Amino acid sequence: MKILVLNGPNLNLLGQREPGIYGQTTLAEIEKALQQKAKGQGNELELRQSNIEGELVGWIQEARGSFDVIILNAAAYTHTSVALRDAIAASGVPTIEVHLSNIHAREEFRHKSLIAGVCVGQIAGFGANSYLLALDAAVNIKAKK
Ligand code: CA2
């Protein structure tokens, strides 16, 4: 199975700033752990990060026909982007929403996810492990198909 892992704005700074909220693990370290786990599962991963909303939209559109599942941490765009929501719905690729922090236990503006309604499910609050749990969920989605 082919899985596309997308990370949104500022996640490239992980482990370098605000370790109190987002932990000390860098994005490169998360990606390495994901690659290792995916290899063990026999899955193929492609990992991308962008600070640009339109770039994320383009990647989601292009995923149709090329990827079986998308794992997406849309970061701040989670709470603002109708464009990302529409792209997920249009692509038809099952998408798992991921967050490092528990967005429901934080500021009120983070409680609302505009993408949640078009995703298969949401994994939030487990730090870097949220991504690894999402890989398990991806395998489960595929197995059910
Ligand atoms: O908890 C998550 O994974 C978030 O998607 C992270 C976003 C935030 O806007 C969402 O509400 C929840 C923020 C990502 C910014 O990451 C940084 C990492 C290090 C330093 C500064 C920002």
PDB file of C-alpha atoms in Angstrom, residues 58-139:
ATOM      1  CA  GLY A  58      -2.183  20.351  -5.082  1.00  0.00           C
ATOM      2  CA  TRP A  59      -0.609  17.309  -3.425  1.00  0.00           C
ATOM      3  CA  ILE A  60      -3.994  16.124  -2.126  1.00  0.00           C
ATOM      4  CA  GLN A  61      -5.530  16.504  -5.601  1.00  0.00           C
ATOM      5  CA  GLU A  62      -2.655  14.586  -7.208  1.00  0.00           C
ATOM      6  CA  ALA A  63      -2.899  11.766  -4.637  1.00  0.00           C
ATOM      7  CA  ARG A  64      -5.990  10.386  -6.388  1.00  0.00           C
ATOM      8  CA  GLY A  65      -4.977   7.204  -8.196  1.00  0.00           C
ATOM      9  CA  SER A  66      -1.423   7.275  -6.798  1.00  0.00           C
ATOM     10  CA  PHE A  67      -1.886   6.759  -3.055  1.00  0.00           C
ATOM     11  CA  ASP A  68      -4.165   4.493  -1.011  1.00  0.00           C
ATOM     12  CA  VAL A  69      -4.259   6.639   2.137  1.00  0.00           C
ATOM     13  CA  ILE A  70      -3.222  10.160   3.172  1.00  0.00           C
ATOM     14  CA  ILE A  71      -2.012  10.927   6.694  1.00  0.00           C
ATOM     15  CA  LEU A  72      -2.373  14.680   7.197  1.00  0.00           C
ATOM     16  CA  ASN A  73      -1.297  17.088   9.904  1.00  0.00           C
ATOM     17  CA  ALA A  74      -2.664  20.280   8.382  1.00  0.00           C
ATOM     18  CA  ALA A  75      -1.367  22.266  11.397  1.00  0.00           C
ATOM     19  CA  ALA A  76      -2.978  25.736  11.593  1.00  0.00           C
ATOM     20  CA  TYR A  77      -4.812  25.195   8.262  1.00  0.00           C
ATOM     21  CA  THR A  78      -6.880  22.569  10.135  1.00  0.00           C
ATOM     22  CA  HIS A  79      -8.823  25.417  11.680  1.00  0.00           C
ATOM     23  CA  THR A  80      -9.057  27.751   8.683  1.00  0.00           C
ATOM     24  CA  SER A  81      -8.942  25.953   5.367  1.00  0.00           C
ATOM     25  CA  VAL A  82     -12.109  25.244   3.402  1.00  0.00           C
ATOM     26  CA  ALA A  83      -9.748  24.697   0.434  1.00  0.00           C
ATOM     27  CA  LEU A  84      -8.060  21.737   2.135  1.00  0.00           C
ATOM     28  CA  ARG A  85     -11.431  20.299   3.155  1.00  0.00           C
ATOM     29  CA  ASP A  86     -12.695  20.532  -0.421  1.00  0.00           C
ATOM     30  CA  ALA A  87      -9.488  18.980  -1.788  1.00  0.00           C
ATOM     31  CA  ILE A  88      -9.752  15.999   0.594  1.00  0.00           C
ATOM     32  CA  ALA A  89     -13.398  15.467  -0.346  1.00  0.00           C
ATOM     33  CA  ALA A  90     -12.667  15.785  -4.082  1.00  0.00           C
ATOM     34  CA  SER A  91      -9.639  13.463  -4.038  1.00  0.00           C
ATOM     35  CA  GLY A  92     -11.647  10.608  -2.555  1.00  0.00           C
ATOM     36  CA  VAL A  93      -8.448   9.268  -0.955  1.00  0.00           C
ATOM     37  CA  PRO A  94      -9.163   8.101   2.617  1.00  0.00           C
ATOM     38  CA  THR A  95      -7.470  10.683   4.839  1.00  0.00           C
ATOM     39  CA  ILE A  96      -6.461  10.379   8.490  1.00  0.00           C
ATOM     40  CA  GLU A  97      -6.210  13.653  10.420  1.00  0.00           C
ATOM     41  CA  VAL A  98      -3.280  13.757  12.830  1.00  0.00           C
ATOM     42  CA  HIS A  99      -2.212  16.202  15.534  1.00  0.00           C
ATOM     43  CA  LEU A 100       0.659  16.094  17.990  1.00  0.00           C
ATOM     44  CA  SER A 101      -1.307  17.981  20.632  1.00  0.00           C
ATOM     45  CA  ASN A 102      -4.852  17.382  21.847  1.00  0.00           C
ATOM     46  CA  ILE A 103      -6.464  20.264  19.955  1.00  0.00           C
ATOM     47  CA  HIS A 104      -9.669  19.840  22.027  1.00  0.00           C
ATOM     48  CA  ALA A 105      -7.823  20.592  25.262  1.00  0.00           C
ATOM     49  CA  ARG A 106      -6.221  23.780  23.950  1.00  0.00           C
ATOM     50  CA  GLU A 107      -7.489  27.265  22.959  1.00  0.00           C
ATOM     51  CA  GLU A 108     -11.076  27.311  21.757  1.00  0.00           C
ATOM     52  CA  PHE A 109     -10.129  28.288  18.199  1.00  0.00           C
ATOM     53  CA  ARG A 110      -8.278  24.952  17.884  1.00  0.00           C
ATOM     54  CA  HIS A 111     -11.312  22.882  18.912  1.00  0.00           C
ATOM     55  CA  LYS A 112     -12.874  23.222  15.488  1.00  0.00           C
ATOM     56  CA  SER A 113     -11.343  21.242  12.633  1.00  0.00           C
ATOM     57  CA  LEU A 114     -12.687  22.167   9.201  1.00  0.00           C
ATOM     58  CA  ILE A 115     -11.233  18.965   7.756  1.00  0.00           C
ATOM     59  CA  ALA A 116     -12.524  16.474  10.368  1.00  0.00           C
ATOM     60  CA  GLY A 117     -15.837  15.923   8.586  1.00  0.00           C
ATOM     61  CA  VAL A 118     -14.171  14.702   5.395  1.00  0.00           C
ATOM     62  CA  CYS A 119     -11.489  12.582   7.102  1.00  0.00           C
ATOM     63  CA  VAL A 120     -11.896   8.947   8.110  1.00  0.00           C
ATOM     64  CA  GLY A 121     -10.911   9.849  11.666  1.00  0.00           C
ATOM     65  CA  GLN A 122      -8.709  11.993  13.867  1.00  0.00           C
ATOM     66  CA  ILE A 123      -5.733  11.057  16.074  1.00  0.00           C
ATOM     67  CA  ALA A 124      -4.662  13.855  18.405  1.00  0.00           C
ATOM     68  CA  GLY A 125      -2.696  14.312  21.598  1.00  0.00           C
ATOM     69  CA  PHE A 126      -0.114  11.535  21.489  1.00  0.00           C
ATOM     70  CA  GLY A 127       2.855  13.628  20.380  1.00  0.00           C
ATOM     71  CA  ALA A 128       5.025  12.050  17.718  1.00  0.00           C
ATOM     72  CA  ASN A 129       3.273   8.747  18.408  1.00  0.00           C
ATOM     73  CA  SER A 130       0.081  10.173  16.817  1.00  0.00           C
ATOM     74  CA  TYR A 131       1.722   9.620  13.418  1.00  0.00           C
ATOM     75  CA  LEU A 132       2.662   6.009  14.224  1.00  0.00           C
ATOM     76  CA  LEU A 133      -0.887   5.317  15.415  1.00  0.00           C
ATOM     77  CA  ALA A 134      -2.111   6.778  12.132  1.00  0.00           C
ATOM     78  CA  LEU A 135      -0.028   4.217  10.244  1.00  0.00           C
ATOM     79  CA  ASP A 136      -1.818   1.437  12.138  1.00  0.00           C
ATOM     80  CA  ALA A 137      -5.137   3.094  11.294  1.00  0.00           C
ATOM     81  CA  ALA A 138      -4.138   3.278   7.617  1.00  0.00           C
ATOM     82  CA  VAL A 139      -3.477  -0.469   7.510  1.00  0.00           C
TER      83      VAL A 139
END
